[in-house]
Coordinates of C-alpha atoms in Angstrom, one line a residue:
Chain A
M852 CA 0.0 0.0 0.0
G853 CA 2.8 2.4 -0.9
R854 CA 2.1 5.9 -1.8
S855 CA 3.5 7.4 -5.0
S856 CA 5.3 10.6 -4.5
E857 CA 3.7 12.6 -7.3
T858 CA 0.0 11.9 -6.8
G859 CA 0.4 11.2 -3.1
P860 CA -3.0 11.9 -1.7
R861 CA -3.0 13.7 1.7
L862 CA -6.2 13.6 3.6
R863 CA -7.0 15.2 6.9
V864 CA -9.2 13.0 9.0
S865 CA -10.5 13.7 12.5
Q866 CA -8.9 12.1 15.5
P867 CA -10.0 8.5 16.0
V868 CA -12.3 7.8 18.8
R869 CA -12.5 4.4 20.3
T870 CA -15.8 2.7 19.6
S871 CA -17.1 0.2 22.2
K872 CA -18.1 -2.2 19.4
S873 CA -15.7 -4.8 18.1
L874 CA -14.5 -4.7 14.5
P875 CA -16.4 -7.9 13.5
T876 CA -19.6 -6.4 15.1
L877 CA -19.2 -3.3 13.0
V878 CA -18.5 -5.2 9.8
A879 CA -21.5 -7.5 10.5
E880 CA -23.7 -4.5 11.1
L881 CA -22.8 -3.0 7.8
E882 CA -23.1 -6.2 5.9
S883 CA -26.5 -6.8 7.2
M884 CA -27.5 -3.3 6.2
I885 CA -26.2 -3.4 2.7
G886 CA -26.8 -7.0 2.1
N887 CA -25.4 -7.4 -1.4
Q888 CA -21.7 -7.1 -1.1
K889 CA -19.9 -10.4 -1.5
P890 CA -16.1 -9.9 -1.6
G891 CA -15.8 -13.7 -1.3
Y892 CA -17.0 -14.1 -4.9
C893 CA -14.1 -12.0 -6.3
Y894 CA -11.6 -14.0 -8.4
Q895 CA -9.2 -11.0 -8.9
C896 CA -9.7 -10.5 -12.6
A897 CA -9.1 -6.8 -11.9
K898 CA -11.7 -5.5 -14.4
C899 CA -12.7 -3.1 -11.7
T900 CA -9.2 -1.6 -11.5
S901 CA -8.9 -1.3 -15.3
S902 CA -12.2 0.6 -15.5
C903 CA -11.5 2.7 -12.4
T904 CA -11.5 6.5 -12.8
A905 CA -9.4 7.1 -9.7
S906 CA -6.9 4.3 -10.4
K907 CA -5.7 6.0 -13.6
Y908 CA -4.3 9.0 -11.6
I909 CA -3.8 7.4 -8.2
P910 CA -2.0 4.2 -9.1
E911 CA -2.0 2.8 -5.5
F912 CA -5.8 2.9 -5.5
R913 CA -6.7 -0.5 -6.9
P914 CA -10.2 -1.7 -6.2
H915 CA -9.5 -5.4 -6.7
E916 CA -6.8 -5.2 -4.0
I917 CA -9.1 -3.5 -1.6
V918 CA -11.7 -6.2 -2.2
S919 CA -9.0 -8.8 -1.6
M920 CA -7.9 -7.2 1.6
A921 CA -11.5 -7.1 2.9
R922 CA -11.9 -10.7 1.9
L923 CA -8.8 -11.7 3.8
G924 CA -9.9 -9.9 7.0
L925 CA -7.4 -7.1 6.7
A926 CA -10.2 -4.5 7.3
R927 CA -8.3 -2.7 10.1
Q928 CA -5.4 -1.7 7.8
L929 CA -7.9 -0.4 5.3
L930 CA -10.0 1.5 7.8
E931 CA -7.0 3.4 9.0
S932 CA -5.8 4.2 5.5
D933 CA -6.6 7.3 3.4
L934 CA -7.0 5.0 0.5
I935 CA -10.6 4.1 1.1
W936 CA -11.6 7.8 0.6
M937 CA -9.9 8.0 -2.9
C938 CA -12.8 6.5 -4.9
A939 CA -14.4 8.8 -7.4
G940 CA -17.8 7.0 -7.0
C941 CA -18.4 6.5 -10.7
Q942 CA -19.5 2.9 -10.1
K943 CA -17.9 1.6 -13.3
C944 CA -16.5 -1.2 -11.1
V945 CA -20.0 -2.2 -10.2
E946 CA -21.1 -2.3 -13.8
C947 CA -18.2 -4.3 -15.1
C948 CA -17.7 -6.9 -12.3
P949 CA -18.5 -10.4 -13.7
Q950 CA -19.1 -11.7 -10.2
E951 CA -21.5 -8.9 -9.0
V952 CA -19.1 -8.0 -6.2
S953 CA -19.5 -4.2 -6.2
P954 CA -16.1 -2.9 -5.0
Y955 CA -17.9 0.4 -4.6
E956 CA -20.3 -0.9 -2.0
V957 CA -17.4 -2.7 -0.2
L958 CA -15.7 0.8 0.0
V959 CA -18.9 2.5 1.2
A960 CA -19.2 -0.2 3.9
L961 CA -15.6 0.3 4.9
R962 CA -16.1 4.1 5.0
N963 CA -19.1 3.7 7.2
I964 CA -17.1 1.6 9.7
A965 CA -14.2 4.0 9.6
S966 CA -16.6 6.8 10.4
E967 CA -18.0 4.9 13.3
M968 CA -14.5 4.5 14.5
G969 CA -13.9 8.2 14.1
F970 CA -11.8 8.3 10.9
I971 CA -13.8 10.9 9.0
P972 CA -12.5 13.4 6.4
N973 CA -13.2 17.0 7.3
G974 CA -15.3 17.6 4.3
Y975 CA -17.9 15.1 5.5
V976 CA -18.0 16.7 8.9
R977 CA -18.7 20.1 7.4
M978 CA -21.5 18.7 5.1
T979 CA -23.1 17.0 8.1
G980 CA -23.1 20.2 10.1
T981 CA -24.7 22.2 7.3
L982 CA -27.3 19.5 6.8
L983 CA -28.3 19.6 10.4
E984 CA -28.6 23.4 10.3
K985 CA -30.2 23.9 6.8
G986 CA -31.4 20.6 5.5
L987 CA -29.0 20.8 2.6
V988 CA -25.2 19.9 2.7
Q989 CA -24.2 23.3 1.2
P990 CA -25.4 26.8 1.9
E991 CA -26.5 29.1 -0.9
Q992 CA -23.5 30.4 -2.9
T993 CA -23.0 33.6 -4.9
A994 CA -22.5 32.8 -8.5
A995 CA -19.9 34.8 -10.4
T996 CA -20.1 35.2 -14.2
R997 CA -17.5 35.7 -16.9
N998 CA -18.4 39.4 -16.9
L999 CA -17.7 39.6 -13.1
E1000 CA -21.4 40.0 -12.2
F1001 CA -22.6 38.3 -9.1
F1002 CA -26.0 36.6 -8.6
D1003 CA -27.9 34.7 -5.9
R1004 CA -31.3 33.1 -6.0
E1005 CA -33.1 36.4 -5.1
S1006 CA -31.5 38.4 -7.9
L1007 CA -32.2 35.6 -10.3
K1008 CA -35.8 35.6 -9.2
L1009 CA -35.7 32.0 -8.2
P1010 CA -38.0 30.8 -5.4
A1011 CA -36.6 30.5 -1.9
L1012 CA -34.4 27.5 -1.1
P1013 CA -36.4 24.4 0.0
A1014 CA -36.0 23.4 3.6
P1015 CA -37.7 21.0 6.1
S1016 CA -40.7 22.9 7.6
D1017 CA -39.6 21.9 11.2
M1018 CA -35.8 22.1 11.2
K1019 CA -35.6 21.2 14.9
R1020 CA -37.4 17.9 14.5
F1021 CA -35.6 17.2 11.2
S1022 CA -32.1 17.5 12.8
S1023 CA -33.2 15.6 16.0
I1024 CA -34.1 12.6 13.8
L1025 CA -30.8 12.8 12.0
R1026 CA -29.0 13.0 15.3
E1027 CA -30.8 9.9 16.4
A1028 CA -29.6 8.2 13.2
G1029 CA -26.1 8.8 14.3
F1030 CA -25.0 12.2 12.8
D1031 CA -24.6 13.7 16.3
K1032 CA -21.5 11.6 16.8
I1033 CA -20.0 12.6 13.5
V1034 CA -20.4 16.3 14.2
R1035 CA -18.9 16.1 17.7
R1036 CA -16.0 14.0 16.5
G1037 CA -15.2 16.5 13.8
K1038 CA -14.8 19.2 16.4
S1039 CA -12.5 17.3 18.7
Chain B
M935 CA -47.5 15.5 -17.5
R936 CA -46.9 16.8 -13.9
L937 CA -43.8 16.0 -11.9
A938 CA -42.5 17.0 -8.5
L939 CA -39.3 18.9 -9.1
F940 CA -36.5 17.8 -6.7
L941 CA -33.5 20.1 -6.8
G942 CA -31.2 18.5 -4.3
C943 CA -28.3 20.6 -2.8
T944 CA -25.9 21.5 -5.6
I945 CA -28.4 22.9 -8.1
P946 CA -30.4 25.3 -5.9
T947 CA -27.3 26.5 -4.0
E948 CA -24.9 27.2 -7.0
Q949 CA -25.9 25.6 -10.3
Y950 CA -28.5 28.2 -11.0
A951 CA -28.3 27.9 -14.8
F952 CA -29.6 24.4 -14.7
E953 CA -32.6 25.3 -12.6
I954 CA -33.4 28.4 -14.6
S955 CA -33.2 26.6 -18.0
V956 CA -35.3 23.6 -16.7
R957 CA -38.0 25.8 -15.2
E958 CA -38.2 27.8 -18.5
T959 CA -37.9 25.0 -21.0
L960 CA -39.8 21.9 -19.7
P961 CA -43.3 23.5 -19.2
K962 CA -43.1 24.6 -22.9
L963 CA -42.8 20.9 -23.8
G964 CA -45.8 19.9 -21.7
V965 CA -44.0 19.0 -18.5
K966 CA -45.5 20.9 -15.6
L967 CA -43.1 21.1 -12.6
V968 CA -44.3 21.4 -9.0
D969 CA -41.9 22.5 -6.3
M970 CA -41.5 20.3 -3.3
N971 CA -42.1 22.1 -0.1
G972 CA -40.0 20.8 2.8
A973 CA -37.5 19.0 0.6
S974 CA -34.0 18.3 1.9
C975 CA -30.7 16.7 0.8
C976 CA -31.1 13.2 -0.8
G977 CA -28.5 11.9 1.7
C978 CA -26.2 10.5 -1.0
P979 CA -23.2 12.8 -0.2
L980 CA -23.2 11.4 3.3
R981 CA -23.8 7.8 2.5
S982 CA -20.1 7.1 3.1
V983 CA -20.3 8.2 6.7
N984 CA -23.8 7.1 7.7
E985 CA -25.9 4.7 5.6
T986 CA -28.9 4.9 7.8
A987 CA -29.1 8.7 7.4
W988 CA -28.7 8.2 3.6
L989 CA -31.7 5.8 3.5
Y990 CA -33.7 8.1 5.7
L991 CA -33.0 11.2 3.7
S992 CA -33.8 9.6 0.3
A993 CA -36.9 7.9 1.6
R994 CA -38.0 11.2 3.3
N995 CA -38.0 13.1 -0.1
L996 CA -39.7 10.2 -1.8
A997 CA -42.3 10.3 0.9
L998 CA -42.9 14.0 0.3
A999 CA -43.5 13.3 -3.4
E1000 CA -45.9 10.5 -2.4
E1001 CA -47.8 13.0 -0.3
M1002 CA -48.1 15.2 -3.4
K1003 CA -49.3 12.2 -5.4
L1004 CA -46.7 12.8 -8.1
D1005 CA -43.8 11.1 -9.7
V1006 CA -40.6 12.9 -8.9
L1007 CA -38.0 14.4 -11.2
P1008 CA -34.6 14.8 -9.4
L1009 CA -32.5 17.0 -11.7
C1010 CA -29.2 15.8 -10.2
N1011 CA -27.8 12.5 -11.4
L1012 CA -26.6 11.6 -7.9
C1013 CA -30.0 12.3 -6.3
E1014 CA -31.7 10.4 -9.1
L1015 CA -29.6 7.3 -8.7
S1016 CA -29.8 7.6 -4.9
F1017 CA -33.7 7.6 -5.0
Q1018 CA -33.6 4.5 -7.3
E1019 CA -31.2 2.7 -5.1
V1020 CA -33.2 3.4 -1.9
R1021 CA -36.5 2.6 -3.5
K1022 CA -35.2 -0.8 -4.6
L1023 CA -33.4 -1.5 -1.4
L1024 CA -36.4 -0.7 0.8
A1025 CA -38.8 -2.7 -1.4
S1026 CA -36.6 -5.8 -0.9
R1027 CA -36.0 -5.3 2.8
P1028 CA -39.2 -4.9 4.9
D1029 CA -37.1 -4.7 8.1
L1030 CA -35.2 -1.7 6.9
K1031 CA -38.3 -0.1 5.5
E1032 CA -40.0 -0.4 8.8
R1033 CA -37.0 1.1 10.6
I1034 CA -36.9 4.0 8.2
N1035 CA -40.7 4.5 8.4
S1036 CA -40.5 4.7 12.2
L1037 CA -38.0 7.6 11.7
L1038 CA -40.3 9.2 9.1
A1039 CA -43.3 9.0 11.3
K1040 CA -41.8 11.6 13.6
E1041 CA -42.3 14.1 10.8
G1042 CA -45.7 12.7 9.9
L1043 CA -44.3 11.1 6.7
H1044 CA -44.6 7.6 5.3
F1045 CA -42.6 5.9 2.5
G1046 CA -44.7 3.4 0.5
G1047 CA -42.8 3.4 -2.8
D1048 CA -45.7 4.7 -4.9
S1049 CA -43.9 7.6 -6.6
Q1050 CA -41.8 6.7 -9.6
V1051 CA -38.4 8.3 -10.1
K1052 CA -37.9 10.0 -13.4
S1053 CA -34.6 11.2 -14.9
L1054 CA -34.2 14.3 -17.1
L1055 CA -32.8 12.3 -20.0
G1056 CA -35.6 9.8 -19.8
V1057 CA -38.3 12.5 -19.6
L1058 CA -36.9 14.3 -22.6
Y1059 CA -36.3 11.3 -24.8
D1060 CA -39.1 8.9 -23.7
D1061 CA -41.9 11.1 -22.4
V1062 CA -41.5 14.4 -24.5
G1063 CA -40.0 12.5 -27.4
L1064 CA -37.7 13.4 -30.3
E1065 CA -40.6 14.3 -32.5
R1066 CA -42.0 17.0 -30.2
I1067 CA -38.5 18.4 -29.6
T1068 CA -37.7 18.5 -33.3
Q1069 CA -41.0 20.4 -33.9
S1070 CA -40.3 22.9 -31.1
V1071 CA -36.9 24.0 -32.6
K1072 CA -37.0 27.5 -34.1
R1073 CA -33.3 28.2 -34.1
P1074 CA -31.5 25.0 -35.1
L1075 CA -27.9 24.7 -34.0
N1076 CA -26.8 23.8 -37.5
G1077 CA -23.1 23.5 -38.4
V1078 CA -21.7 22.8 -35.0
K1079 CA -20.5 19.5 -33.6
I1080 CA -21.4 18.8 -29.9
A1081 CA -20.0 16.0 -27.8
A1082 CA -22.4 14.2 -25.5
H1083 CA -21.3 13.6 -21.9
Y1084 CA -23.8 11.4 -20.1
G1085 CA -22.2 11.3 -16.6
C1086 CA -21.5 8.0 -15.0
H1087 CA -24.7 7.7 -12.8
T1088 CA -27.0 8.4 -15.7
L1089 CA -25.8 5.0 -17.1
M1090 CA -24.7 2.8 -14.2
P1091 CA -25.0 0.7 -12.2
S1092 CA -27.7 -0.9 -14.5
E1093 CA -29.0 -3.1 -11.8
Y1094 CA -31.1 0.0 -11.0
E1095 CA -33.4 1.5 -13.5
R1096 CA -31.3 3.7 -15.8
P1097 CA -32.5 5.8 -18.7
D1098 CA -30.0 4.5 -21.2
D1099 CA -27.6 1.6 -22.0
P1100 CA -24.6 1.6 -19.7
W1101 CA -21.9 1.0 -22.3
N1102 CA -23.5 2.1 -25.5
P1103 CA -25.9 5.0 -24.8
H1104 CA -27.4 7.0 -27.6
K1105 CA -30.3 9.1 -26.2
L1106 CA -28.3 12.3 -25.5
E1107 CA -26.7 12.1 -28.9
D1108 CA -30.1 11.7 -30.5
L1109 CA -31.3 14.7 -28.5
I1110 CA -28.3 16.8 -29.7
R1111 CA -29.2 16.0 -33.3
A1112 CA -32.8 16.9 -32.6
V1113 CA -31.8 20.5 -32.0
G1114 CA -30.0 20.6 -35.3
A1115 CA -26.4 20.1 -34.2
E1116 CA -24.0 17.3 -35.3
T1117 CA -22.5 14.8 -32.9
E1118 CA -20.6 11.6 -33.1
D1119 CA -19.3 8.8 -30.9
Y1120 CA -15.9 9.3 -29.3
R1121 CA -13.6 7.0 -27.4
E1122 CA -13.7 9.0 -24.1
K1123 CA -17.5 9.4 -24.1
L1124 CA -18.0 7.4 -20.9
A1125 CA -15.0 8.9 -19.0
C1126 CA -16.0 10.2 -15.6
C1127 CA -15.7 14.0 -14.7
G1128 CA -14.0 13.0 -11.4
A1129 CA -16.2 15.3 -9.3
L1130 CA -16.4 13.0 -6.3
L1131 CA -12.7 13.1 -5.8
V1132 CA -13.0 16.8 -4.7
A1133 CA -13.0 15.9 -1.0
S1134 CA -10.0 13.6 -1.2
A1135 CA -7.8 13.9 -4.3
E1136 CA -7.8 17.3 -5.9
D1137 CA -4.7 16.7 -8.1
A1138 CA -6.2 13.5 -9.6
L1139 CA -9.5 15.3 -10.1
A1140 CA -7.9 18.1 -12.1
N1141 CA -6.3 15.6 -14.4
V1142 CA -9.4 13.5 -14.8
A1143 CA -11.5 16.5 -15.9
W1144 CA -8.9 18.2 -18.0
S1145 CA -8.1 15.1 -19.9
K1146 CA -11.7 14.7 -21.0
L1147 CA -11.9 18.3 -22.1
K1148 CA -8.7 18.0 -24.1
A1149 CA -9.9 14.7 -25.8
I1150 CA -13.1 16.4 -26.9
L1151 CA -11.2 19.4 -28.3
D1152 CA -8.7 17.1 -30.1
R1153 CA -11.5 15.3 -31.7
G1154 CA -12.8 18.5 -33.3
F1155 CA -16.0 19.1 -31.3
D1156 CA -17.1 22.7 -30.8
A1157 CA -18.8 22.1 -27.5
M1158 CA -20.0 19.7 -24.9
A1159 CA -23.5 19.0 -23.7
L1160 CA -24.4 17.3 -20.4
V1161 CA -27.1 16.6 -17.9
C1162 CA -25.5 16.5 -14.5
P1163 CA -24.8 19.4 -12.1
F1164 CA -21.5 17.8 -10.8
C1165 CA -20.2 17.2 -14.3
H1166 CA -21.1 20.8 -15.2
K1167 CA -19.4 22.2 -12.2
M1168 CA -16.2 20.3 -13.2
F1169 CA -16.2 21.0 -16.9
D1170 CA -17.7 24.5 -16.9
A1171 CA -17.1 26.3 -13.6
R1172 CA -13.7 24.8 -12.9
Q1173 CA -12.3 24.6 -16.4
E1174 CA -9.8 27.5 -15.9
A1175 CA -8.8 26.2 -12.4
F1176 CA -8.0 22.8 -14.0
N1177 CA -6.0 24.5 -16.7
L1178 CA -3.9 26.1 -14.0
A1179 CA -3.6 23.0 -11.9
V1180 CA -2.6 20.7 -14.8
G1181 CA -0.3 23.4 -16.3
R1182 CA 0.0 21.8 -19.7
E1183 CA -2.0 22.9 -22.8
H1184 CA -4.7 25.5 -22.1
V1185 CA -8.1 24.1 -23.1
S1186 CA -11.1 26.2 -23.8
L1187 CA -14.4 24.4 -24.5
P1188 CA -17.9 25.8 -24.4
V1189 CA -19.9 23.6 -21.9
F1190 CA -23.7 23.5 -21.7
Y1191 CA -26.5 21.8 -19.9
Y1192 CA -28.3 20.1 -22.7
V1193 CA -31.5 21.9 -21.6
Q1194 CA -29.8 25.2 -22.1
L1195 CA -29.2 24.4 -25.8
L1196 CA -32.7 23.0 -26.2
G1197 CA -34.3 26.1 -24.7
W1198 CA -32.2 28.4 -26.8
A1199 CA -33.0 26.4 -29.9
M1200 CA -36.7 26.7 -29.0
G1201 CA -36.3 30.5 -29.1
I1202 CA -35.8 31.3 -25.4
S1203 CA -33.4 34.1 -24.7
E1204 CA -29.8 33.6 -23.6
K1205 CA -30.7 34.8 -20.1
G1206 CA -33.9 32.7 -20.1
V1207 CA -31.7 29.6 -20.2
G1208 CA -29.1 31.1 -17.8
L1209 CA -26.3 31.3 -20.4
N1210 CA -24.9 34.4 -18.7
L1211 CA -24.0 32.1 -15.8
N1212 CA -21.8 29.6 -17.8
M1213 CA -18.1 30.1 -16.9
S1214 CA -16.9 28.4 -20.0
P1215 CA -17.0 30.4 -23.3
A1216 CA -20.5 29.3 -24.0
R1217 CA -21.5 32.3 -26.1
T1218 CA -18.7 31.6 -28.7
L1219 CA -20.7 28.5 -29.8
L1220 CA -23.9 30.6 -30.4
R1221 CA -21.9 33.2 -32.3
K1222 CA -20.6 30.4 -34.5
V1223 CA -24.2 29.2 -35.1
R1224 CA -25.3 32.7 -36.0
R1225 CA -22.3 33.2 -38.4
R1226 CA -23.0 29.9 -40.2
R1227 CA -26.7 30.9 -40.6
A1228 CA -25.8 34.3 -41.9
S1229 CA -23.4 33.0 -44.5

């Protein structure tokens, strides 16, 4: 799992927080939730890696190897690695896998467990905070034009941004679903 | 045809040209759009950190559409795929559906799965149809060649209902021809825009997007037409930033939402389809069309 010097991805993640749950418990939880990831079916043809968007420019990111590591029970090494956050999410690997393994979903599962353990890239913590406050993961932006004019929804005569009618209730439901932990960890 | 319009996060907070052109163009083609009060994020951006919250958020917005008794049109490719994924997953997993519905009940909502999920490409090609689109064109885009960029999630994974063939799509190209422009297949057609690398690998992202822009220019296209807000953000808004980051040849390609081109061809003004908001040199293509027509 070496890192090439030129493309070397650097990712800031929040400080890990110990979870009371064991790793197998977390993995089992995720598997039961997603249901259709089967790394055991992979026979390492590497079609996923040849179709992979990220792999072309981040050579050490190889989906078939990640699936293999997950299959071999090396989840902890993956969970603590920046690598699992390097996927471009294009899902070409899902489409071209002859064994219906879905390296993408294996990665999503690993990311969920990593988050549960406290390894969360800052971008996700920010998005979670905005979601709890506004119902969307990004606040309204000012749009610039080529002629250096600036517009927002109001000046473009667009209707007001949609938002949950009861923001308090909305965010309390999301906190119950586990977002509270993510926001607090991000600040630590 | 009446549809609940789901905007997601990226479109209504920054990709205003997409929203403007859709609101202006679709009703003229017989598609009435109804705004969704109370809508929120589809949850997809946070699926990586919390699957439960993702399921809840997608189901929540589908439940809102059900309350409106309408099928839903999510404009964003990520929202659209997310809705399809969650619909299918909850239909096959009653236990999960029950858990999500118990969360939804706190807001007085219920997910049953009654609202169908539409995609913009599907609505234009299958519901409105090429014939009506061709008939609506008043200013054909004759004499320019436009590359189709479908965006990954429009096409795959095909285990979920997708509007076109995953490896050999044709609908966007047919729609480009319907407004009078030329197009052709090209080797990099299915290449990803790289947008989702933004949080983790900016250098790789710049190369992914820049390489596709360069390939399209090298193949003699005059412009690019697409249907996804993330792809547009990469190829249009960040084109100059990627030129700087990659530091090789400077590329300059007009990039459009397909609906912008459609609306303009139907006679809607440049501002009416938000062309003043494109950061790529969009107007150079329209000048080219006008020059060709004059000569």
